[in-house]
Amino acid sequence: MSFEFVASENALLLEQERNRRYPNVHFGRNVVVGQNVSIGEGTVIGNHVVLHDHATIGKDVRIDDGAIIGKKPLKSKASAMTGTKELGPAFLGNGCLVGSNAVIYSGAIVEDGVLIADFASVREDTAIGELSIIGRGVAIENQVRVGRCCKIETGAYITAKSAIGDQCFVAPEVTFTNDNFVGRTQERFKHFGGVTMQKGSRVAANATILPGVLIGEDALVAAGSVVTRDVPARMVVMGAPARVVRPVDIDQLLPYESETKPGETP
């Protein structure tokens, strides 16, 4: 009996056992399913997908070819932000869409209806609120929180320790930063801090946001700006460094219940 025949027979038995465990899930070819993975009915999984141990996949999820769910982070001796704490399993809620070759790390929580496009990366210890869209090639680093109904477009970089509120918009190629000093000593760790976007705020294409900056409710950062200081609520800023130029047009504002006036930071 040849080695090839035995390997083929074993693969068939594993596939049969997998199909028995998940009778209402459609699997493509060469899918790897780890131990104690939970997959909801109606889910469709493409070719060459890897689901790591203990991952939870909701109902009616679509995971396209080559995606990886529950990857454990690499830890270099020189890593500044990759910790050693025990991470929980990856979680995908109901109705999520995950594009080809996207990578979602262990400890990431992705709520219902989120779309994560091709080649996007969602690091460990992150949370993405329901119905948000993470565009093609977006990198969301660790310890990031993204609210509900947000849109983060192609190629944006969301640095570690950032927080994005509900209904925010981040345009293509926007860069968040978290280290003001680009230092080589341990002193730099005392000053790390990501970017905070409050509800409804928007950042246009190719803007760079410096560490610790707060972008207020419904504020708008113009394309190509370099934002070095907090942006007041419902104001437009532009330039390098960015300066306030005018209030956001009233018809562009979200309905809000805040007591603050235009130009004030809540």
PDB file of C-alpha atoms in Angstrom, residues 79-251:
ATOM      1  CA  SER A  79       8.798  44.073  19.813  1.00  0.00           C
ATOM      2  CA  ALA A  80       7.496  47.167  21.598  1.00  0.00           C
ATOM      3  CA  MET A  81       3.777  46.367  21.630  1.00  0.00           C
ATOM      4  CA  THR A  82       3.413  42.591  21.341  1.00  0.00           C
ATOM      5  CA  GLY A  83       2.729  41.327  24.838  1.00  0.00           C
ATOM      6  CA  THR A  84       3.036  37.900  26.416  1.00  0.00           C
ATOM      7  CA  LYS A  85      -0.387  37.685  28.057  1.00  0.00           C
ATOM      8  CA  GLU A  86      -2.691  34.781  27.343  1.00  0.00           C
ATOM      9  CA  LEU A  87      -5.085  35.649  24.526  1.00  0.00           C
ATOM     10  CA  GLY A  88      -8.606  34.389  24.085  1.00  0.00           C
ATOM     11  CA  PRO A  89      -9.788  32.770  20.864  1.00  0.00           C
ATOM     12  CA  ALA A  90     -10.799  34.756  17.798  1.00  0.00           C
ATOM     13  CA  PHE A  91     -14.492  35.561  17.538  1.00  0.00           C
ATOM     14  CA  LEU A  92     -16.515  36.347  14.395  1.00  0.00           C
ATOM     15  CA  GLY A  93     -20.174  37.267  14.826  1.00  0.00           C
ATOM     16  CA  ASN A  94     -23.110  36.358  12.615  1.00  0.00           C
ATOM     17  CA  GLY A  95     -23.136  37.502   9.002  1.00  0.00           C
ATOM     18  CA  CYS A  96     -19.503  38.598   8.829  1.00  0.00           C
ATOM     19  CA  LEU A  97     -17.641  38.675   5.511  1.00  0.00           C
ATOM     20  CA  VAL A  98     -13.901  37.955   5.445  1.00  0.00           C
ATOM     21  CA  GLY A  99     -11.962  38.489   2.219  1.00  0.00           C
ATOM     22  CA  SER A 100      -9.213  36.435   0.616  1.00  0.00           C
ATOM     23  CA  ASN A 101      -5.923  36.263   2.531  1.00  0.00           C
ATOM     24  CA  ALA A 102      -7.230  38.379   5.408  1.00  0.00           C
ATOM     25  CA  VAL A 103      -5.686  37.547   8.793  1.00  0.00           C
ATOM     26  CA  ILE A 104      -7.596  37.858  12.070  1.00  0.00           C
ATOM     27  CA  TYR A 105      -5.500  37.165  15.146  1.00  0.00           C
ATOM     28  CA  SER A 106      -6.418  35.360  18.343  1.00  0.00           C
ATOM     29  CA  GLY A 107      -8.039  37.657  20.886  1.00  0.00           C
ATOM     30  CA  ALA A 108      -9.780  39.688  18.172  1.00  0.00           C
ATOM     31  CA  ILE A 109     -13.522  40.217  18.573  1.00  0.00           C
ATOM     32  CA  VAL A 110     -15.434  40.983  15.379  1.00  0.00           C
ATOM     33  CA  GLU A 111     -19.127  41.708  15.920  1.00  0.00           C
ATOM     34  CA  ASP A 112     -22.110  40.889  13.666  1.00  0.00           C
ATOM     35  CA  GLY A 113     -22.181  42.028  10.055  1.00  0.00           C
ATOM     36  CA  VAL A 114     -18.595  43.288   9.796  1.00  0.00           C
ATOM     37  CA  LEU A 115     -16.830  43.155   6.431  1.00  0.00           C
ATOM     38  CA  ILE A 116     -13.066  42.597   6.481  1.00  0.00           C
ATOM     39  CA  ALA A 117     -11.757  42.887   2.925  1.00  0.00           C
ATOM     40  CA  ASP A 118      -8.960  41.068   1.074  1.00  0.00           C
ATOM     41  CA  PHE A 119      -5.471  41.219   2.624  1.00  0.00           C
ATOM     42  CA  ALA A 120      -6.610  43.145   5.706  1.00  0.00           C
ATOM     43  CA  SER A 121      -4.984  42.378   9.057  1.00  0.00           C
ATOM     44  CA  VAL A 122      -6.753  42.578  12.424  1.00  0.00           C
ATOM     45  CA  ARG A 123      -4.325  42.082  15.291  1.00  0.00           C
ATOM     46  CA  GLU A 124      -4.812  40.543  18.722  1.00  0.00           C
ATOM     47  CA  ASP A 125      -6.715  42.217  21.563  1.00  0.00           C
ATOM     48  CA  THR A 126      -8.867  44.276  19.209  1.00  0.00           C
ATOM     49  CA  ALA A 127     -12.627  44.788  18.933  1.00  0.00           C
ATOM     50  CA  ILE A 128     -14.620  45.833  15.859  1.00  0.00           C
ATOM     51  CA  GLY A 129     -18.242  46.909  16.280  1.00  0.00           C
ATOM     52  CA  GLU A 130     -21.130  45.590  14.248  1.00  0.00           C
ATOM     53  CA  LEU A 131     -21.685  46.578  10.609  1.00  0.00           C
ATOM     54  CA  SER A 132     -18.268  48.221  10.278  1.00  0.00           C
ATOM     55  CA  ILE A 133     -16.230  47.904   7.074  1.00  0.00           C
ATOM     56  CA  ILE A 134     -12.479  47.257   7.131  1.00  0.00           C
ATOM     57  CA  GLY A 135     -11.140  47.859   3.619  1.00  0.00           C
ATOM     58  CA  ARG A 136      -8.644  46.054   1.432  1.00  0.00           C
ATOM     59  CA  GLY A 137      -5.148  45.932   2.914  1.00  0.00           C
ATOM     60  CA  VAL A 138      -6.063  47.856   6.079  1.00  0.00           C
ATOM     61  CA  ALA A 139      -3.774  47.155   9.041  1.00  0.00           C
ATOM     62  CA  ILE A 140      -5.408  47.341  12.455  1.00  0.00           C
ATOM     63  CA  GLU A 141      -2.781  46.876  15.138  1.00  0.00           C
ATOM     64  CA  ASN A 142      -3.243  45.449  18.645  1.00  0.00           C
ATOM     65  CA  GLN A 143      -5.229  47.082  21.460  1.00  0.00           C
ATOM     66  CA  VAL A 144      -7.483  48.970  19.041  1.00  0.00           C
ATOM     67  CA  ARG A 145     -11.218  49.556  19.463  1.00  0.00           C
ATOM     68  CA  VAL A 146     -13.430  50.319  16.450  1.00  0.00           C
ATOM     69  CA  GLY A 147     -17.070  51.249  17.018  1.00  0.00           C
ATOM     70  CA  ARG A 148     -20.283  50.437  15.153  1.00  0.00           C
ATOM     71  CA  CYS A 149     -20.969  51.355  11.522  1.00  0.00           C
ATOM     72  CA  CYS A 150     -17.455  52.661  10.831  1.00  0.00           C
ATOM     73  CA  LYS A 151     -15.708  52.595   7.473  1.00  0.00           C
ATOM     74  CA  ILE A 152     -11.930  52.297   7.253  1.00  0.00           C
ATOM     75  CA  GLU A 153     -10.842  52.363   3.620  1.00  0.00           C
ATOM     76  CA  THR A 154      -8.084  50.765   1.543  1.00  0.00           C
ATOM     77  CA  GLY A 155      -4.547  50.865   2.893  1.00  0.00           C
ATOM     78  CA  ALA A 156      -5.244  52.791   6.103  1.00  0.00           C
ATOM     79  CA  TYR A 157      -2.942  52.131   9.064  1.00  0.00           C
ATOM     80  CA  ILE A 158      -4.536  52.148  12.520  1.00  0.00           C
ATOM     81  CA  THR A 159      -1.760  52.079  15.092  1.00  0.00           C
ATOM     82  CA  ALA A 160      -1.841  50.259  18.434  1.00  0.00           C
ATOM     83  CA  LYS A 161      -3.771  51.778  21.351  1.00  0.00           C
ATOM     84  CA  SER A 162      -6.154  53.756  19.124  1.00  0.00           C
ATOM     85  CA  ALA A 163      -9.906  54.112  19.634  1.00  0.00           C
ATOM     86  CA  ILE A 164     -12.439  54.873  16.901  1.00  0.00           C
ATOM     87  CA  GLY A 165     -15.993  55.759  17.911  1.00  0.00           C
ATOM     88  CA  ASP A 166     -19.260  54.853  16.208  1.00  0.00           C
ATOM     89  CA  GLN A 167     -20.002  56.017  12.649  1.00  0.00           C
ATOM     90  CA  CYS A 168     -16.477  57.241  11.952  1.00  0.00           C
ATOM     91  CA  PHE A 169     -14.839  57.355   8.527  1.00  0.00           C
ATOM     92  CA  VAL A 170     -11.150  56.848   7.703  1.00  0.00           C
ATOM     93  CA  ALA A 171     -10.173  57.382   4.054  1.00  0.00           C
ATOM     94  CA  PRO A 172      -7.501  55.494   2.048  1.00  0.00           C
ATOM     95  CA  GLU A 173      -3.848  55.696   3.105  1.00  0.00           C
ATOM     96  CA  VAL A 174      -4.517  57.510   6.378  1.00  0.00           C
ATOM     97  CA  THR A 175      -1.787  56.902   8.963  1.00  0.00           C
ATOM     98  CA  PHE A 176      -2.235  56.904  12.741  1.00  0.00           C
ATOM     99  CA  THR A 177       0.916  57.070  14.896  1.00  0.00           C
ATOM    100  CA  ASN A 178       1.627  56.307  18.555  1.00  0.00           C
ATOM    101  CA  ASP A 179       5.251  57.297  19.206  1.00  0.00           C
ATOM    102  CA  ASN A 180       6.099  61.021  19.221  1.00  0.00           C
ATOM    103  CA  PHE A 181       9.802  60.521  19.783  1.00  0.00           C
ATOM    104  CA  VAL A 182      10.835  57.600  17.565  1.00  0.00           C
ATOM    105  CA  GLY A 183      13.242  56.942  20.391  1.00  0.00           C
ATOM    106  CA  ARG A 184      15.793  54.236  21.068  1.00  0.00           C
ATOM    107  CA  THR A 185      15.597  54.187  24.861  1.00  0.00           C
ATOM    108  CA  GLN A 186      13.087  52.771  27.346  1.00  0.00           C
ATOM    109  CA  GLU A 187      11.897  56.331  27.973  1.00  0.00           C
ATOM    110  CA  ARG A 188       9.755  56.151  24.822  1.00  0.00           C
ATOM    111  CA  PHE A 189       7.437  53.577  26.391  1.00  0.00           C
ATOM    112  CA  LYS A 190       6.212  56.231  28.861  1.00  0.00           C
ATOM    113  CA  HIS A 191       4.855  58.336  26.001  1.00  0.00           C
ATOM    114  CA  PHE A 192       3.110  55.802  23.778  1.00  0.00           C
ATOM    115  CA  GLY A 193      -0.471  56.669  22.905  1.00  0.00           C
ATOM    116  CA  GLY A 194      -2.699  56.074  19.914  1.00  0.00           C
ATOM    117  CA  VAL A 195      -5.295  58.283  18.230  1.00  0.00           C
ATOM    118  CA  THR A 196      -8.876  58.771  19.448  1.00  0.00           C
ATOM    119  CA  MET A 197     -11.727  59.522  17.049  1.00  0.00           C
ATOM    120  CA  GLN A 198     -15.027  60.453  18.640  1.00  0.00           C
ATOM    121  CA  LYS A 199     -18.435  59.627  17.183  1.00  0.00           C
ATOM    122  CA  GLY A 200     -18.990  60.669  13.582  1.00  0.00           C
ATOM    123  CA  SER A 201     -15.548  62.151  12.996  1.00  0.00           C
ATOM    124  CA  ARG A 202     -13.934  61.802   9.577  1.00  0.00           C
ATOM    125  CA  VAL A 203     -10.368  61.764   8.260  1.00  0.00           C
ATOM    126  CA  ALA A 204      -9.738  62.288   4.534  1.00  0.00           C
ATOM    127  CA  ALA A 205      -7.134  60.594   2.329  1.00  0.00           C
ATOM    128  CA  ASN A 206      -3.416  60.564   3.140  1.00  0.00           C
ATOM    129  CA  ALA A 207      -3.730  62.463   6.423  1.00  0.00           C
ATOM    130  CA  THR A 208      -1.257  61.686   9.209  1.00  0.00           C
ATOM    131  CA  ILE A 209      -2.427  61.857  12.812  1.00  0.00           C
ATOM    132  CA  LEU A 210       0.209  62.225  15.546  1.00  0.00           C
ATOM    133  CA  PRO A 211       0.155  60.282  18.825  1.00  0.00           C
ATOM    134  CA  GLY A 212      -2.374  61.098  21.507  1.00  0.00           C
ATOM    135  CA  VAL A 213      -4.484  63.354  19.282  1.00  0.00           C
ATOM    136  CA  LEU A 214      -8.240  63.458  19.927  1.00  0.00           C
ATOM    137  CA  ILE A 215     -10.518  64.170  16.957  1.00  0.00           C
ATOM    138  CA  GLY A 216     -13.802  65.499  18.327  1.00  0.00           C
ATOM    139  CA  GLU A 217     -17.368  64.526  17.430  1.00  0.00           C
ATOM    140  CA  ASP A 218     -18.255  65.091  13.778  1.00  0.00           C
ATOM    141  CA  ALA A 219     -14.945  66.855  13.090  1.00  0.00           C
ATOM    142  CA  LEU A 220     -13.371  66.608   9.640  1.00  0.00           C
ATOM    143  CA  VAL A 221      -9.647  66.347   8.868  1.00  0.00           C
ATOM    144  CA  ALA A 222      -8.897  67.414   5.280  1.00  0.00           C
ATOM    145  CA  ALA A 223      -6.857  65.307   2.850  1.00  0.00           C
ATOM    146  CA  GLY A 224      -3.086  65.392   3.287  1.00  0.00           C
ATOM    147  CA  SER A 225      -3.187  67.112   6.668  1.00  0.00           C
ATOM    148  CA  VAL A 226      -0.665  66.504   9.442  1.00  0.00           C
ATOM    149  CA  VAL A 227      -2.598  66.696  12.704  1.00  0.00           C
ATOM    150  CA  THR A 228      -0.413  67.626  15.673  1.00  0.00           C
ATOM    151  CA  ARG A 229      -3.049  68.734  18.212  1.00  0.00           C
ATOM    152  CA  ASP A 230      -6.614  67.915  19.227  1.00  0.00           C
ATOM    153  CA  VAL A 231      -9.351  68.725  16.719  1.00  0.00           C
ATOM    154  CA  PRO A 232     -12.426  70.504  18.161  1.00  0.00           C
ATOM    155  CA  ALA A 233     -15.826  68.917  17.664  1.00  0.00           C
ATOM    156  CA  ARG A 234     -17.660  69.754  14.422  1.00  0.00           C
ATOM    157  CA  MET A 235     -14.784  71.754  12.968  1.00  0.00           C
ATOM    158  CA  VAL A 236     -12.781  71.323   9.746  1.00  0.00           C
ATOM    159  CA  VAL A 237      -8.987  71.308  10.005  1.00  0.00           C
ATOM    160  CA  MET A 238      -6.444  71.254   7.191  1.00  0.00           C
ATOM    161  CA  GLY A 239      -2.781  71.824   6.485  1.00  0.00           C
ATOM    162  CA  ALA A 240       0.587  70.777   7.867  1.00  0.00           C
ATOM    163  CA  PRO A 241       0.369  71.365  10.733  1.00  0.00           C
ATOM    164  CA  ALA A 242      -3.420  71.280  10.587  1.00  0.00           C
ATOM    165  CA  ARG A 243      -5.346  74.413  11.616  1.00  0.00           C
ATOM    166  CA  VAL A 244      -9.061  75.037  12.133  1.00  0.00           C
ATOM    167  CA  VAL A 245     -10.528  76.650   9.007  1.00  0.00           C
ATOM    168  CA  ARG A 246     -14.316  76.586   9.530  1.00  0.00           C
ATOM    169  CA  PRO A 247     -17.203  74.661  11.081  1.00  0.00           C
ATOM    170  CA  VAL A 248     -18.474  71.507   9.409  1.00  0.00           C
ATOM    171  CA  ASP A 249     -21.537  72.257   7.256  1.00  0.00           C
ATOM    172  CA  ILE A 250     -24.720  71.700   9.229  1.00  0.00           C
ATOM    173  CA  ASP A 251     -26.135  69.285   6.669  1.00  0.00           C
TER     174      ASP A 251
END
